[in-house]
PDB file of C-alpha atoms in Angstrom:
ATOM      1  CA  UNK Q   1      -0.002  -0.021  -0.232  1.00  0.00           C
ATOM      2  CA  UNK Q   2       2.831   2.173   0.593  1.00  0.00           C
ATOM      3  CA  UNK Q   3       3.587   4.430  -2.348  1.00  0.00           C
ATOM      4  CA  UNK Q   4       7.260   5.247  -2.579  1.00  0.00           C
ATOM      5  CA  UNK Q   5       9.195   8.095  -3.727  1.00  0.00           C
ATOM      6  CA  UNK Q   6       9.091   8.908  -7.521  1.00  0.00           C
ATOM      7  CA  UNK Q   7       5.551   7.589  -8.456  1.00  0.00           C
ATOM      8  CA  UNK Q   8       3.527  10.656  -7.485  1.00  0.00           C
ATOM      9  CA  UNK Q   9       5.013  13.795  -9.435  1.00  0.00           C
ATOM     10  CA  UNK Q  10       5.122  17.321  -8.282  1.00  0.00           C
ATOM     11  CA  UNK Q  11       2.866  19.275  -7.771  1.00  0.00           C
ATOM     12  CA  UNK Q  12       0.244  16.391  -7.341  1.00  0.00           C
ATOM     13  CA  UNK Q  13       1.888  14.899  -4.097  1.00  0.00           C
ATOM     14  CA  UNK Q  14       1.566  18.546  -2.853  1.00  0.00           C
ATOM     15  CA  UNK Q  15      -2.153  18.152  -3.087  1.00  0.00           C
ATOM     16  CA  UNK Q  16      -2.105  15.155  -1.071  1.00  0.00           C
ATOM     17  CA  UNK Q  17       0.203  16.800   1.754  1.00  0.00           C
ATOM     18  CA  UNK Q  18      -2.537  19.438   1.919  1.00  0.00           C
ATOM     19  CA  UNK Q  19      -5.339  17.398   2.289  1.00  0.00           C
ATOM     20  CA  UNK Q  20      -3.526  15.049   4.837  1.00  0.00           C
ATOM     21  CA  UNK Q  21      -2.339  17.970   6.966  1.00  0.00           C
ATOM     22  CA  UNK Q  22      -5.687  19.499   7.283  1.00  0.00           C
ATOM     23  CA  UNK Q  23      -7.026  15.726   8.303  1.00  0.00           C
ATOM     24  CA  UNK Q  24      -4.163  15.696  10.783  1.00  0.00           C
ATOM     25  CA  UNK Q  25      -5.374  19.256  12.153  1.00  0.00           C
ATOM     26  CA  UNK Q  26      -8.889  17.805  12.817  1.00  0.00           C
ATOM     27  CA  UNK Q  27      -7.508  14.510  14.249  1.00  0.00           C
ATOM     28  CA  UNK Q  28      -5.517  16.426  16.776  1.00  0.00           C
ATOM     29  CA  UNK Q  29      -8.415  18.590  17.602  1.00  0.00           C
ATOM     30  CA  UNK Q  30     -10.261  15.584  18.396  1.00  0.00           C
ATOM     31  CA  UNK Q  31      -7.431  14.104  20.315  1.00  0.00           C
ATOM     32  CA  UNK Q  32      -7.296  16.989  22.372  1.00  0.00           C
ATOM     33  CA  UNK Q  33     -10.941  16.960  23.226  1.00  0.00           C
ATOM     34  CA  UNK Q  34     -11.528  13.123  23.723  1.00  0.00           C
ATOM     35  CA  UNK Q  35      -8.331  11.377  24.679  1.00  0.00           C
ATOM     36  CA  UNK Q  36      -8.056  10.725  28.353  1.00  0.00           C
ATOM     37  CA  UNK Q  37      -5.719   8.951  30.473  1.00  0.00           C
ATOM     38  CA  UNK Q  38      -7.263   5.603  29.775  1.00  0.00           C
ATOM     39  CA  UNK Q  39      -7.136   6.235  26.023  1.00  0.00           C
ATOM     40  CA  UNK Q  40      -3.587   7.433  25.448  1.00  0.00           C
ATOM     41  CA  UNK Q  41      -1.707   3.865  26.393  1.00  0.00           C
ATOM     42  CA  UNK Q  42      -4.323   2.256  24.262  1.00  0.00           C
ATOM     43  CA  UNK Q  43      -3.487   4.744  21.439  1.00  0.00           C
ATOM     44  CA  UNK Q  44       0.353   3.702  21.766  1.00  0.00           C
ATOM     45  CA  UNK Q  45      -0.313   0.319  21.799  1.00  0.00           C
ATOM     46  CA  UNK Q  46      -2.388   0.319  18.679  1.00  0.00           C
ATOM     47  CA  UNK Q  47       0.389   2.581  16.911  1.00  0.00           C
ATOM     48  CA  UNK Q  48       2.994  -0.072  17.962  1.00  0.00           C
ATOM     49  CA  UNK Q  49       0.812  -2.977  16.584  1.00  0.00           C
ATOM     50  CA  UNK Q  50       0.065  -1.393  13.410  1.00  0.00           C
ATOM     51  CA  UNK Q  51       3.584  -0.579  12.782  1.00  0.00           C
ATOM     52  CA  UNK Q  52       4.457  -4.079  13.257  1.00  0.00           C
ATOM     53  CA  UNK Q  53       1.842  -5.584  10.753  1.00  0.00           C
ATOM     54  CA  UNK Q  54       2.462  -3.123   8.259  1.00  0.00           C
ATOM     55  CA  UNK Q  55       6.173  -4.393   8.239  1.00  0.00           C
ATOM     56  CA  UNK Q  56       4.925  -7.842   7.183  1.00  0.00           C
ATOM     57  CA  UNK Q  57       4.207  -6.684   3.226  1.00  0.00           C
ATOM     58  CA  UNK Q  58       4.399  -8.347   0.022  1.00  0.00           C
ATOM     59  CA  UNK Q  59       5.733  -6.837  -3.207  1.00  0.00           C
ATOM     60  CA  UNK Q  60       3.104  -5.917  -5.751  1.00  0.00           C
ATOM     61  CA  UNK Q  61       3.913  -5.243  -9.509  1.00  0.00           C
ATOM     62  CA  UNK Q  62       4.625  -1.737 -10.324  1.00  0.00           C
ATOM     63  CA  UNK Q  63       6.503  -0.602  -7.280  1.00  0.00           C
ATOM     64  CA  UNK Q  64       4.215  -0.677  -4.445  1.00  0.00           C
ATOM     65  CA  UNK Q  65       3.273  -3.072  -1.704  1.00  0.00           C
ATOM     66  CA  UNK Q  66       0.715  -5.108  -0.025  1.00  0.00           C
ATOM     67  CA  UNK Q  67       0.011  -5.425   3.651  1.00  0.00           C
ATOM     68  CA  UNK Q  68      -2.412  -4.972   6.242  1.00  0.00           C
ATOM     69  CA  UNK Q  69      -3.422  -1.668   7.745  1.00  0.00           C
ATOM     70  CA  UNK Q  70      -5.130  -1.414  10.895  1.00  0.00           C
ATOM     71  CA  UNK Q  71      -7.263   1.518  10.362  1.00  0.00           C
ATOM     72  CA  UNK Q  72     -10.729   0.320  10.936  1.00  0.00           C
ATOM     73  CA  UNK Q  73      -9.405  -1.351  14.278  1.00  0.00           C
ATOM     74  CA  UNK Q  74      -8.205   1.767  15.470  1.00  0.00           C
ATOM     75  CA  UNK Q  75     -11.547   3.559  14.678  1.00  0.00           C
ATOM     76  CA  UNK Q  76     -13.794   1.081  15.876  1.00  0.00           C
ATOM     77  CA  UNK Q  77     -11.872   0.838  19.408  1.00  0.00           C
ATOM     78  CA  UNK Q  78     -11.451   4.485  19.921  1.00  0.00           C
ATOM     79  CA  UNK Q  79     -14.936   5.404  18.405  1.00  0.00           C
ATOM     80  CA  UNK Q  80     -13.832   7.877  15.656  1.00  0.00           C
ATOM     81  CA  UNK Q  81     -12.402   8.130  12.075  1.00  0.00           C
ATOM     82  CA  UNK Q  82      -9.948  10.830  13.475  1.00  0.00           C
ATOM     83  CA  UNK Q  83      -8.324   8.297  15.904  1.00  0.00           C
ATOM     84  CA  UNK Q  84      -7.309   6.287  12.778  1.00  0.00           C
ATOM     85  CA  UNK Q  85      -6.187   9.545  10.972  1.00  0.00           C
ATOM     86  CA  UNK Q  86      -4.124  10.292  14.049  1.00  0.00           C
ATOM     87  CA  UNK Q  87      -2.508   6.669  14.525  1.00  0.00           C
ATOM     88  CA  UNK Q  88      -1.757   6.062  10.931  1.00  0.00           C
ATOM     89  CA  UNK Q  89      -0.353   9.409  10.551  1.00  0.00           C
ATOM     90  CA  UNK Q  90       2.160   8.726  13.292  1.00  0.00           C
ATOM     91  CA  UNK Q  91       3.100   5.254  12.104  1.00  0.00           C
ATOM     92  CA  UNK Q  92       3.482   6.617   8.544  1.00  0.00           C
ATOM     93  CA  UNK Q  93       5.476   9.402   9.538  1.00  0.00           C
ATOM     94  CA  UNK Q  94       8.068   7.101  11.492  1.00  0.00           C
ATOM     95  CA  UNK Q  95       7.913   4.645   8.679  1.00  0.00           C
ATOM     96  CA  UNK Q  96       8.830   7.395   6.014  1.00  0.00           C
ATOM     97  CA  UNK Q  97      11.325   9.386   7.778  1.00  0.00           C
ATOM     98  CA  UNK Q  98      13.319   6.775   9.990  1.00  0.00           C
ATOM     99  CA  UNK Q  99      12.976   3.566   7.724  1.00  0.00           C
ATOM    100  CA  UNK Q 100      12.251   5.210   4.260  1.00  0.00           C
ATOM    101  CA  UNK Q 101       9.234   2.964   3.925  1.00  0.00           C
ATOM    102  CA  UNK Q 102       6.767   4.921   1.627  1.00  0.00           C
ATOM    103  CA  UNK Q 103       9.071   7.783   0.971  1.00  0.00           C
ATOM    104  CA  UNK Q 104       8.899  11.647   1.823  1.00  0.00           C
ATOM    105  CA  UNK Q 105       7.264  13.117  -1.125  1.00  0.00           C
ATOM    106  CA  UNK Q 106       4.568  10.402  -0.901  1.00  0.00           C
ATOM    107  CA  UNK Q 107       3.905  10.800   2.912  1.00  0.00           C
ATOM    108  CA  UNK Q 108       0.895  12.898   2.022  1.00  0.00           C
ATOM    109  CA  UNK Q 109      -0.738  10.444  -0.355  1.00  0.00           C
ATOM    110  CA  UNK Q 110      -0.034   7.458   2.130  1.00  0.00           C
ATOM    111  CA  UNK Q 111      -1.506   9.015   5.014  1.00  0.00           C
ATOM    112  CA  UNK Q 112      -4.283  10.095   3.099  1.00  0.00           C
ATOM    113  CA  UNK Q 113      -5.084   6.524   1.787  1.00  0.00           C
ATOM    114  CA  UNK Q 114      -4.529   4.714   4.742  1.00  0.00           C
ATOM    115  CA  UNK Q 115      -5.402   7.170   7.280  1.00  0.00           C
ATOM    116  CA  UNK Q 116      -8.272   9.356   5.938  1.00  0.00           C
ATOM    117  CA  UNK Q 117      -9.735   6.853   3.344  1.00  0.00           C
ATOM    118  CA  UNK Q 118      -8.989   3.778   5.380  1.00  0.00           C
ATOM    119  CA  UNK Q 119     -10.301   5.444   9.047  1.00  0.00           C
ATOM    120  CA  UNK Q 120     -13.420   6.828   7.462  1.00  0.00           C
ATOM    121  CA  UNK Q 121     -14.293   3.952   5.141  1.00  0.00           C
ATOM    122  CA  UNK Q 122     -13.828   1.443   8.027  1.00  0.00           C
ATOM    123  CA  UNK Q 123     -15.619   3.613  10.728  1.00  0.00           C
ATOM    124  CA  UNK Q 124     -18.754   4.337   8.580  1.00  0.00           C
ATOM    125  CA  UNK Q 125     -18.910   0.982   7.238  1.00  0.00           C
ATOM    126  CA  UNK Q 126     -18.929  -0.370  10.967  1.00  0.00           C
ATOM    127  CA  UNK Q 127     -21.540   2.231  12.176  1.00  0.00           C
ATOM    128  CA  UNK Q 128     -23.556   1.353   9.239  1.00  0.00           C
ATOM    129  CA  UNK Q 129     -23.809  -2.292   9.757  1.00  0.00           C
ATOM    130  CA  UNK Q 130     -23.195  -2.689  13.599  1.00  0.00           C
ATOM    131  CA  UNK Q 131     -27.000  -2.791  14.221  1.00  0.00           C
ATOM    132  CA  UNK Q 132     -27.393  -5.812  11.697  1.00  0.00           C
ATOM    133  CA  UNK Q 133     -24.509  -7.895  13.231  1.00  0.00           C
ATOM    134  CA  UNK Q 134     -21.586  -6.492  15.004  1.00  0.00           C
ATOM    135  CA  UNK Q 135     -18.964  -9.238  14.163  1.00  0.00           C
ATOM    136  CA  UNK Q 136     -19.921  -8.906  10.365  1.00  0.00           C
ATOM    137  CA  UNK Q 137     -19.728  -5.360  10.712  1.00  0.00           C
ATOM    138  CA  UNK Q 138     -16.280  -5.435  12.081  1.00  0.00           C
ATOM    139  CA  UNK Q 139     -15.025  -7.765   9.532  1.00  0.00           C
ATOM    140  CA  UNK Q 140     -16.813  -5.430   6.656  1.00  0.00           C
ATOM    141  CA  UNK Q 141     -15.073  -2.417   8.120  1.00  0.00           C
ATOM    142  CA  UNK Q 142     -11.693  -3.740   7.980  1.00  0.00           C
ATOM    143  CA  UNK Q 143     -12.017  -5.422   4.525  1.00  0.00           C
ATOM    144  CA  UNK Q 144     -13.592  -2.318   3.231  1.00  0.00           C
ATOM    145  CA  UNK Q 145     -11.345  -0.031   4.718  1.00  0.00           C
ATOM    146  CA  UNK Q 146      -8.106  -1.857   3.205  1.00  0.00           C
ATOM    147  CA  UNK Q 147      -9.851  -2.579  -0.244  1.00  0.00           C
ATOM    148  CA  UNK Q 148     -11.082   1.076  -0.831  1.00  0.00           C
ATOM    149  CA  UNK Q 149      -7.673   2.629   0.307  1.00  0.00           C
ATOM    150  CA  UNK Q 150      -5.875   0.341  -2.248  1.00  0.00           C
ATOM    151  CA  UNK Q 151      -8.458   1.282  -4.975  1.00  0.00           C
ATOM    152  CA  UNK Q 152      -7.687   4.956  -4.093  1.00  0.00           C
ATOM    153  CA  UNK Q 153      -3.873   4.229  -4.504  1.00  0.00           C
ATOM    154  CA  UNK Q 154      -4.764   2.820  -7.917  1.00  0.00           C
ATOM    155  CA  UNK Q 155      -6.468   5.728  -9.135  1.00  0.00           C
ATOM    156  CA  UNK Q 156      -3.820   8.100  -7.743  1.00  0.00           C
ATOM    157  CA  UNK Q 157      -1.090   6.229  -9.519  1.00  0.00           C
ATOM    158  CA  UNK Q 158      -2.943   6.242 -12.808  1.00  0.00           C
ATOM    159  CA  UNK Q 159      -3.459   9.992 -12.527  1.00  0.00           C
ATOM    160  CA  UNK Q 160       0.146  10.369 -11.926  1.00  0.00           C
ATOM    161  CA  UNK Q 161       0.832   8.289 -14.972  1.00  0.00           C
ATOM    162  CA  UNK Q 162       2.746   5.624 -12.865  1.00  0.00           C
ATOM    163  CA  UNK Q 163       0.831   2.582 -14.244  1.00  0.00           C
ATOM    164  CA  UNK Q 164      -2.363   1.954 -16.232  1.00  0.00           C
ATOM    165  CA  UNK Q 165      -5.608   2.067 -14.155  1.00  0.00           C
ATOM    166  CA  UNK Q 166      -6.762  -1.444 -15.197  1.00  0.00           C
ATOM    167  CA  UNK Q 167      -3.661  -2.761 -14.081  1.00  0.00           C
ATOM    168  CA  UNK Q 168      -3.473  -0.767 -11.209  1.00  0.00           C
ATOM    169  CA  UNK Q 169      -7.195  -1.744 -10.093  1.00  0.00           C
ATOM    170  CA  UNK Q 170      -6.218  -5.409 -10.829  1.00  0.00           C
ATOM    171  CA  UNK Q 171      -3.190  -5.697  -8.812  1.00  0.00           C
ATOM    172  CA  UNK Q 172      -3.871  -3.350  -6.063  1.00  0.00           C
ATOM    173  CA  UNK Q 173      -7.676  -4.409  -5.758  1.00  0.00           C
ATOM    174  CA  UNK Q 174      -7.002  -8.066  -5.980  1.00  0.00           C
ATOM    175  CA  UNK Q 175      -4.063  -8.206  -3.634  1.00  0.00           C
ATOM    176  CA  UNK Q 176      -5.861  -6.269  -0.909  1.00  0.00           C
ATOM    177  CA  UNK Q 177      -9.252  -7.942  -1.484  1.00  0.00           C
ATOM    178  CA  UNK Q 178      -7.301 -11.173  -0.354  1.00  0.00           C
ATOM    179  CA  UNK Q 179      -5.318  -9.165   2.403  1.00  0.00           C
ATOM    180  CA  UNK Q 180      -8.417  -7.614   3.679  1.00  0.00           C
ATOM    181  CA  UNK Q 181     -10.067 -11.342   4.482  1.00  0.00           C
ATOM    182  CA  UNK Q 182      -6.929 -11.776   6.707  1.00  0.00           C
ATOM    183  CA  UNK Q 183      -7.252  -8.172   7.947  1.00  0.00           C
ATOM    184  CA  UNK Q 184     -11.001  -8.426   8.544  1.00  0.00           C
ATOM    185  CA  UNK Q 185     -10.531 -11.839  10.460  1.00  0.00           C
ATOM    186  CA  UNK Q 186      -7.923 -10.580  12.594  1.00  0.00           C
ATOM    187  CA  UNK Q 187      -9.892  -7.297  13.432  1.00  0.00           C
ATOM    188  CA  UNK Q 188     -12.810  -9.291  14.600  1.00  0.00           C
ATOM    189  CA  UNK Q 189     -10.619 -11.551  17.021  1.00  0.00           C
ATOM    190  CA  UNK Q 190      -8.624  -8.419  18.394  1.00  0.00           C
ATOM    191  CA  UNK Q 191     -12.197  -6.467  19.053  1.00  0.00           C
ATOM    192  CA  UNK Q 192     -13.766  -9.580  20.527  1.00  0.00           C
ATOM    193  CA  UNK Q 193     -10.835 -10.280  22.929  1.00  0.00           C
ATOM    194  CA  UNK Q 194     -10.375  -6.692  24.057  1.00  0.00           C
ATOM    195  CA  UNK Q 195     -14.291  -6.315  24.453  1.00  0.00           C
ATOM    196  CA  UNK Q 196     -14.429  -9.578  26.598  1.00  0.00           C
ATOM    197  CA  UNK Q 197     -11.467  -8.401  28.803  1.00  0.00           C
ATOM    198  CA  UNK Q 198     -11.811  -4.572  28.937  1.00  0.00           C
ATOM    199  CA  UNK Q 199     -15.123  -3.402  27.507  1.00  0.00           C
ATOM    200  CA  UNK Q 200     -14.606  -0.035  29.202  1.00  0.00           C
ATOM    201  CA  UNK Q 201     -12.052   0.729  26.532  1.00  0.00           C
ATOM    202  CA  UNK Q 202     -14.276   1.008  23.560  1.00  0.00           C
ATOM    203  CA  UNK Q 203     -15.298   4.527  23.086  1.00  0.00           C
ATOM    204  CA  UNK Q 204     -18.354   3.520  21.307  1.00  0.00           C
ATOM    205  CA  UNK Q 205     -19.497   1.342  24.205  1.00  0.00           C
ATOM    206  CA  UNK Q 206     -20.303   4.568  25.872  1.00  0.00           C
ATOM    207  CA  UNK Q 207     -22.902   5.401  23.358  1.00  0.00           C
ATOM    208  CA  UNK Q 208     -24.370   1.987  22.351  1.00  0.00           C
ATOM    209  CA  UNK Q 209     -24.966  -1.444  23.758  1.00  0.00           C
ATOM    210  CA  UNK Q 210     -22.643  -4.420  22.907  1.00  0.00           C
ATOM    211  CA  UNK Q 211     -20.940  -4.017  19.847  1.00  0.00           C
ATOM    212  CA  UNK Q 212     -20.081  -7.495  18.660  1.00  0.00           C
ATOM    213  CA  UNK Q 213     -22.581  -9.673  20.713  1.00  0.00           C
ATOM    214  CA  UNK Q 214     -25.121  -9.507  17.995  1.00  0.00           C
TER     215      UNK Q 214
END
């Protein structure tokens, strides 16, 4: 999913930077108003976990990669897509600046895809389906977040002229549709485990009844 340096040309990458900076501003404002002593350690643990799972990636033709993302998990547990924007931004900045994973000029587009698109798609897929079936809602949120984010990356790379749209959709969509099945299953397991041990950690649990018991 990480787009490396060189595939998104100037000035296109500046547009994604601008969008991501605005998103990070709102994510920081959300954090200031909503994170408490209980949530901050959880946010740190989620950041470390996502950093780890994103390190396990497979190469995808035309220079990008496929891996799990974690945006839906963060949004579901902390009850806001802005939480996913914040956590994914932290992870991607560290990966890009320290480990060279994703590149510096592509940092804006990677935050946009994984943090903004992944976080919002995951959160609103979950909230739309949770009253139908909680476990399915979690699974669908995780799968949709990574799949739609991959499609967004394919579109951006096609606009940039990095590779043809049809091949981009085939490879990025196909690989991440499969990876999304794994991410969906893992997200359900993690959400259930946390809910069973520490249901008080779920921000949404304050506003609604059981999330995954339906």
